[in-house]
């Protein structure tokens, strides 16, 4: 299911040199997927939190391709931090000592100085607690967004259930009508074939044979069992939608069963009208299948 949430907080500790300007941000995006696929885009200072974030998201999400992006404003987004004078003085002293022993050693470049001072200023783990707390808040927002989408999907599925029930109701009276038509067709053919025989014999023979052929035909095209199972699947889907919770995989299975019944209905069809009903059912079921795969 799709969803989006973001949150931001201040620095991890009061009194630190960059607390007034540094801020931690977190963004979680979710798009449709049948399985849970977690992708993390974290700066170097926050890489250590990935296992805890993965465990947190896995405990509350079951489906979706989820992208988690975190950043530290005032550092990553605003360029490298300005080196502290004490760090610069320490590097100068080290450089002077090294060049005293190795006169040919090249002096440090600006890029190297920034890289070294940023490593010195980095404090691994100091953002961890703040990020995990922020992740709880952001995840709550994501789940709320997914729930709102879930309500819309449930409304769509209920509408398709109504349409499928209507099509099933249209199909029910067609089979007896088809059997009666086929029986009369058999009678007409037998009467025509036995027209030169006696009227009573021809009529009796034609009627018996037509009855036998009509019975076999009725058994072959009978879709009452398929319509009964289809109605049972529709009832179960409606029950799951009312119940809520983690129903995505159960709904996915029921949609497959609906598709199977609609296929059988089409295979047994002996009229254009029943074929049309089968095709319309499969169109609706396919629409449901695409959305059910998104429901958690």
Tab-separated table of C-alpha atoms in Angstrom:
chain	number	residue	atom	x	y	z
A	1	UNK	CA	0.000	0.000	0.000
A	2	UNK	CA	1.144	3.506	-0.679
A	3	UNK	CA	1.843	6.062	1.991
A	4	UNK	CA	4.144	8.884	2.941
A	5	UNK	CA	5.222	10.413	6.244
A	6	UNK	CA	8.017	12.667	7.379
A	7	UNK	CA	9.157	14.192	10.669
A	8	UNK	CA	12.005	16.294	11.976
A	9	UNK	CA	13.597	16.956	15.318
A	10	UNK	CA	16.399	19.051	16.778
A	11	UNK	CA	19.900	18.002	17.791
A	12	UNK	CA	20.567	14.979	19.951
A	13	UNK	CA	21.908	16.726	22.992
A	14	UNK	CA	21.843	20.183	24.439
A	15	UNK	CA	25.143	21.933	24.926
A	16	UNK	CA	26.886	20.350	21.917
A	17	UNK	CA	28.645	22.701	19.545
A	18	UNK	CA	26.221	22.078	16.691
A	19	UNK	CA	22.981	21.568	18.693
A	20	UNK	CA	21.400	24.934	17.768
A	21	UNK	CA	21.836	24.360	14.031
A	22	UNK	CA	21.772	20.593	13.532
A	23	UNK	CA	18.423	18.837	13.021
A	24	UNK	CA	17.524	15.235	12.330
A	25	UNK	CA	14.997	14.439	9.597
A	26	UNK	CA	13.316	11.191	8.583
A	27	UNK	CA	11.130	10.318	5.611
A	28	UNK	CA	9.329	7.025	4.953
A	29	UNK	CA	7.711	6.255	1.605
A	30	UNK	CA	5.699	3.163	0.785
A	31	UNK	CA	4.524	1.929	-2.608
A	32	UNK	CA	2.560	-1.153	-3.565
A	33	UNK	CA	4.216	-4.557	-3.402
A	34	UNK	CA	3.056	-8.075	-2.586
A	35	UNK	CA	5.927	-8.492	-0.124
A	36	UNK	CA	7.839	-6.303	2.319
A	37	UNK	CA	10.914	-4.743	0.734
A	38	UNK	CA	12.868	-2.285	2.903
A	39	UNK	CA	15.362	0.173	1.398
A	40	UNK	CA	17.452	2.467	3.618
A	41	UNK	CA	19.216	5.658	2.567
A	42	UNK	CA	21.124	6.788	5.628
A	43	UNK	CA	24.132	9.087	6.089
A	44	UNK	CA	27.303	7.643	7.512
A	45	UNK	CA	26.548	8.833	11.053
A	46	UNK	CA	23.253	6.897	11.078
A	47	UNK	CA	24.256	3.629	9.391
A	48	UNK	CA	24.449	1.882	12.754
A	49	UNK	CA	20.716	2.324	13.291
A	50	UNK	CA	19.708	0.294	10.230
A	51	UNK	CA	19.223	-3.056	12.061
A	52	UNK	CA	17.010	-1.419	14.712
A	53	UNK	CA	15.029	0.449	12.045
A	54	UNK	CA	14.590	-2.734	10.026
A	55	UNK	CA	13.287	-4.591	13.077
A	56	UNK	CA	10.894	-1.751	13.920
A	57	UNK	CA	9.418	-1.550	10.434
A	58	UNK	CA	9.186	-5.326	10.032
A	59	UNK	CA	7.219	-5.591	13.276
A	60	UNK	CA	4.497	-3.217	12.037
A	61	UNK	CA	4.491	-3.549	8.247
A	62	UNK	CA	3.809	-6.704	6.245
A	63	UNK	CA	3.653	-5.504	2.622
A	64	UNK	CA	4.992	-2.732	0.441
A	65	UNK	CA	8.261	-1.444	-0.947
A	66	UNK	CA	9.313	0.917	1.830
A	67	UNK	CA	12.056	3.491	1.441
A	68	UNK	CA	13.524	5.088	4.566
A	69	UNK	CA	15.621	8.222	4.138
A	70	UNK	CA	17.261	10.096	6.999
A	71	UNK	CA	19.402	13.201	7.030
A	72	UNK	CA	21.098	15.607	9.413
A	73	UNK	CA	20.396	19.196	8.462
A	74	UNK	CA	23.212	21.620	9.038
A	75	UNK	CA	25.713	18.919	8.139
A	76	UNK	CA	24.773	16.740	5.169
A	77	UNK	CA	22.306	19.056	3.497
A	78	UNK	CA	24.111	22.315	4.198
A	79	UNK	CA	27.637	21.234	3.315
A	80	UNK	CA	30.485	20.070	5.540
A	81	UNK	CA	30.694	21.543	9.056
A	82	UNK	CA	33.253	24.222	9.820
A	83	UNK	CA	36.303	22.729	11.576
A	84	UNK	CA	36.883	23.653	15.194
A	85	UNK	CA	39.976	25.832	15.768
A	86	UNK	CA	41.322	23.290	18.269
A	87	UNK	CA	41.099	20.560	15.654
A	88	UNK	CA	42.842	22.737	13.091
A	89	UNK	CA	45.636	23.561	15.559
A	90	UNK	CA	46.079	19.871	16.318
A	91	UNK	CA	46.408	19.057	12.601
A	92	UNK	CA	48.929	21.863	12.108
A	93	UNK	CA	51.032	20.582	14.996
A	94	UNK	CA	50.902	17.047	13.612
A	95	UNK	CA	51.830	18.282	10.143
A	96	UNK	CA	54.763	20.286	11.477
A	97	UNK	CA	56.051	17.278	13.421
A	98	UNK	CA	55.759	14.965	10.413
A	99	UNK	CA	57.459	17.460	8.069
A	100	UNK	CA	60.283	17.896	10.589
A	101	UNK	CA	61.061	14.211	10.175
A	102	UNK	CA	60.000	13.991	6.504
A	103	UNK	CA	60.743	17.320	4.821
A	104	UNK	CA	59.455	16.113	1.463
A	105	UNK	CA	55.993	15.243	2.846
A	106	UNK	CA	53.256	17.229	1.040
A	107	UNK	CA	51.170	19.613	3.161
A	108	UNK	CA	47.505	18.808	3.818
A	109	UNK	CA	44.973	20.089	1.285
A	110	UNK	CA	41.736	21.820	2.250
A	111	UNK	CA	39.715	18.730	1.263
A	112	UNK	CA	41.896	16.497	3.419
A	113	UNK	CA	41.580	18.852	6.366
A	114	UNK	CA	37.770	18.888	6.060
A	115	UNK	CA	37.669	15.113	5.821
A	116	UNK	CA	39.880	14.618	8.874
A	117	UNK	CA	38.072	17.180	11.022
A	118	UNK	CA	34.648	15.806	10.092
A	119	UNK	CA	35.783	12.366	11.229
A	120	UNK	CA	37.007	13.803	14.493
A	121	UNK	CA	33.744	15.670	15.086
A	122	UNK	CA	31.611	12.643	14.253
A	123	UNK	CA	30.327	10.872	17.338
A	124	UNK	CA	28.998	7.469	16.268
A	125	UNK	CA	25.782	6.549	18.029
A	126	UNK	CA	24.913	9.980	19.396
A	127	UNK	CA	21.964	10.274	16.982
A	128	UNK	CA	20.701	6.729	17.428
A	129	UNK	CA	18.148	7.312	20.184
A	130	UNK	CA	16.829	10.429	18.482
A	131	UNK	CA	16.426	8.620	15.163
A	132	UNK	CA	14.608	5.634	16.670
A	133	UNK	CA	12.220	7.924	18.537
A	134	UNK	CA	11.632	9.885	15.360
A	135	UNK	CA	11.094	6.645	13.445
A	136	UNK	CA	8.259	5.663	15.799
A	137	UNK	CA	6.478	8.950	15.145
A	138	UNK	CA	7.053	8.812	11.390
A	139	UNK	CA	5.913	5.204	11.200
A	140	UNK	CA	2.691	6.104	13.015
A	141	UNK	CA	2.046	8.735	10.355
A	142	UNK	CA	2.780	6.267	7.553
A	143	UNK	CA	0.392	3.689	8.978
A	144	UNK	CA	-2.356	6.306	9.282
A	145	UNK	CA	-1.852	7.244	5.628
A	146	UNK	CA	-1.988	3.584	4.598
A	147	UNK	CA	-5.159	3.084	6.632
A	148	UNK	CA	-6.840	5.935	4.795
A	149	UNK	CA	-5.915	4.344	1.489
A	150	UNK	CA	-7.117	0.980	2.797
A	151	UNK	CA	-10.550	2.439	3.466
A	152	UNK	CA	-10.753	3.634	-0.132
A	153	UNK	CA	-9.662	0.224	-1.428
A	154	UNK	CA	-12.249	-1.502	0.767
A	155	UNK	CA	-14.978	0.727	-0.669
A	156	UNK	CA	-13.873	-0.165	-4.199
A	157	UNK	CA	-13.845	-3.885	-3.416
A	158	UNK	CA	-17.329	-3.735	-1.901
A	159	UNK	CA	-18.586	-2.060	-5.061
A	160	UNK	CA	-17.094	-4.889	-7.158
A	161	UNK	CA	-18.749	-7.440	-4.859
A	162	UNK	CA	-22.139	-5.861	-5.543
A	163	UNK	CA	-21.538	-6.049	-9.291
A	164	UNK	CA	-20.410	-9.687	-9.113
A	165	UNK	CA	-23.515	-10.645	-7.144
A	166	UNK	CA	-25.649	-8.939	-9.764
A	167	UNK	CA	-23.951	-10.895	-12.570
A	168	UNK	CA	-24.361	-14.179	-10.668
A	169	UNK	CA	-28.048	-13.437	-10.230
A	170	UNK	CA	-28.350	-12.850	-13.988
A	171	UNK	CA	-26.655	-16.193	-14.709
A	172	UNK	CA	-28.896	-18.338	-12.481
A	173	UNK	CA	-32.057	-18.410	-14.664
A	174	UNK	CA	-30.104	-18.861	-17.893
A	175	UNK	CA	-29.276	-22.553	-17.404
A	176	UNK	CA	-32.905	-23.819	-17.137
A	177	UNK	CA	-33.820	-21.736	-20.181
A	178	UNK	CA	-30.900	-23.198	-22.143
A	179	UNK	CA	-31.879	-26.763	-21.164
A	180	UNK	CA	-35.473	-26.166	-22.259
A	181	UNK	CA	-34.332	-24.681	-25.566
A	182	UNK	CA	-31.957	-27.586	-26.200
A	183	UNK	CA	-34.667	-30.121	-25.350
A	184	UNK	CA	-37.014	-28.521	-27.867
A	185	UNK	CA	-34.208	-28.492	-30.441
A	186	UNK	CA	-33.670	-32.226	-29.953
A	187	UNK	CA	-37.403	-32.846	-30.301
A	188	UNK	CA	-37.574	-30.878	-33.531
A	189	UNK	CA	-34.613	-32.764	-35.004
A	190	UNK	CA	-35.984	-36.164	-34.054
A	191	UNK	CA	-39.434	-35.355	-35.369
A	192	UNK	CA	-37.872	-34.270	-38.635
A	193	UNK	CA	-35.677	-37.377	-38.856
A	194	UNK	CA	-38.545	-39.736	-38.067
A	195	UNK	CA	-41.129	-37.910	-40.133
A	196	UNK	CA	-41.709	-40.919	-42.410
A	197	UNK	CA	-42.462	-43.218	-39.465
A	198	UNK	CA	-45.776	-43.422	-37.662
A	199	UNK	CA	-46.742	-40.282	-35.790
A	200	UNK	CA	-47.091	-41.983	-32.420
A	201	UNK	CA	-43.862	-43.931	-32.720
A	202	UNK	CA	-41.972	-40.925	-33.988
A	203	UNK	CA	-43.323	-38.717	-31.228
A	204	UNK	CA	-42.637	-41.234	-28.450
A	205	UNK	CA	-39.175	-42.098	-29.718
A	206	UNK	CA	-38.272	-38.461	-30.265
A	207	UNK	CA	-39.524	-37.455	-26.849
A	208	UNK	CA	-37.574	-40.189	-25.028
A	209	UNK	CA	-34.360	-39.496	-26.927
A	210	UNK	CA	-34.757	-35.749	-26.526
A	211	UNK	CA	-35.265	-36.167	-22.806
A	212	UNK	CA	-32.086	-38.264	-22.508
A	213	UNK	CA	-30.060	-35.815	-24.600
A	214	UNK	CA	-31.447	-32.842	-22.677
A	215	UNK	CA	-30.544	-34.490	-19.366
A	216	UNK	CA	-26.958	-35.067	-20.491
A	217	UNK	CA	-26.800	-31.517	-21.792
A	218	UNK	CA	-28.131	-30.138	-18.505
A	219	UNK	CA	-25.480	-32.019	-16.547
A	220	UNK	CA	-22.750	-30.767	-18.859
A	221	UNK	CA	-23.702	-27.080	-18.642
A	222	UNK	CA	-24.908	-26.996	-15.039
A	223	UNK	CA	-23.156	-24.106	-13.272
A	224	UNK	CA	-25.168	-24.132	-10.057
A	225	UNK	CA	-22.192	-25.516	-8.137
A	226	UNK	CA	-19.889	-22.797	-9.493
A	227	UNK	CA	-22.401	-20.065	-8.648
A	228	UNK	CA	-22.807	-21.460	-5.130
A	229	UNK	CA	-19.059	-21.471	-4.514
A	230	UNK	CA	-18.735	-18.017	-6.037
A	231	UNK	CA	-21.410	-16.688	-3.660
A	232	UNK	CA	-19.595	-18.299	-0.711
A	233	UNK	CA	-16.312	-16.631	-1.728
A	234	UNK	CA	-18.049	-13.262	-2.056
A	235	UNK	CA	-19.540	-13.650	1.423
A	236	UNK	CA	-16.111	-14.473	2.864
A	237	UNK	CA	-14.478	-11.473	1.177
A	238	UNK	CA	-17.179	-9.194	2.540
A	239	UNK	CA	-16.674	-10.648	6.014
A	240	UNK	CA	-12.918	-10.058	5.872
A	241	UNK	CA	-13.385	-6.473	4.712
A	242	UNK	CA	-15.680	-5.797	7.674
A	243	UNK	CA	-13.305	-7.526	10.064
A	244	UNK	CA	-10.225	-5.569	8.927
A	245	UNK	CA	-6.724	-6.309	10.149
A	246	UNK	CA	-4.109	-8.221	8.172
A	247	UNK	CA	-6.333	-9.746	5.483
A	248	UNK	CA	-4.311	-9.154	2.315
A	249	UNK	CA	-3.048	-12.699	1.780
A	250	UNK	CA	-6.428	-14.303	2.562
A	251	UNK	CA	-8.115	-11.930	0.146
A	252	UNK	CA	-5.505	-12.743	-2.475
A	253	UNK	CA	-6.317	-16.447	-2.170
A	254	UNK	CA	-10.077	-15.844	-2.378
A	255	UNK	CA	-9.634	-13.718	-5.502
A	256	UNK	CA	-7.816	-16.641	-7.137
A	257	UNK	CA	-10.766	-18.880	-6.273
A	258	UNK	CA	-13.205	-16.351	-7.731
A	259	UNK	CA	-11.208	-16.306	-10.945
A	260	UNK	CA	-11.302	-20.098	-11.112
A	261	UNK	CA	-15.104	-20.182	-10.761
A	262	UNK	CA	-15.528	-17.489	-13.417
A	263	UNK	CA	-13.290	-19.461	-15.785
A	264	UNK	CA	-15.320	-22.631	-15.233
A	265	UNK	CA	-18.503	-20.666	-15.817
A	266	UNK	CA	-17.141	-19.523	-19.162
A	267	UNK	CA	-15.935	-23.002	-20.102
A	268	UNK	CA	-19.415	-24.452	-19.519
A	269	UNK	CA	-21.125	-21.602	-21.332
A	270	UNK	CA	-23.352	-22.545	-24.235
A	271	UNK	CA	-24.802	-19.117	-24.945
A	272	UNK	CA	-23.470	-15.676	-25.734
A	273	UNK	CA	-25.223	-14.228	-22.711
A	274	UNK	CA	-23.537	-16.619	-20.275
A	275	UNK	CA	-20.191	-16.005	-21.991
A	276	UNK	CA	-20.681	-12.262	-21.572
A	277	UNK	CA	-21.427	-12.715	-17.877
A	278	UNK	CA	-18.276	-14.809	-17.454
A	279	UNK	CA	-16.139	-12.190	-19.211
A	280	UNK	CA	-17.642	-9.347	-17.163
A	281	UNK	CA	-16.978	-11.310	-13.988
A	282	UNK	CA	-13.338	-11.874	-14.917
A	283	UNK	CA	-12.861	-8.168	-15.643
A	284	UNK	CA	-14.214	-7.254	-12.189
A	285	UNK	CA	-12.188	-9.994	-10.491
A	286	UNK	CA	-9.000	-8.826	-12.210
A	287	UNK	CA	-9.640	-5.285	-10.967
A	288	UNK	CA	-10.041	-6.682	-7.461
A	289	UNK	CA	-6.915	-8.816	-7.776
A	290	UNK	CA	-4.736	-5.817	-8.666
A	291	UNK	CA	-5.930	-3.918	-5.591
A	292	UNK	CA	-6.002	-6.855	-3.161
A	293	UNK	CA	-2.279	-7.402	-3.715
A	294	UNK	CA	-1.772	-3.942	-2.221
A	295	UNK	CA	-3.806	-4.537	0.920
A	296	UNK	CA	-1.898	-5.443	4.043
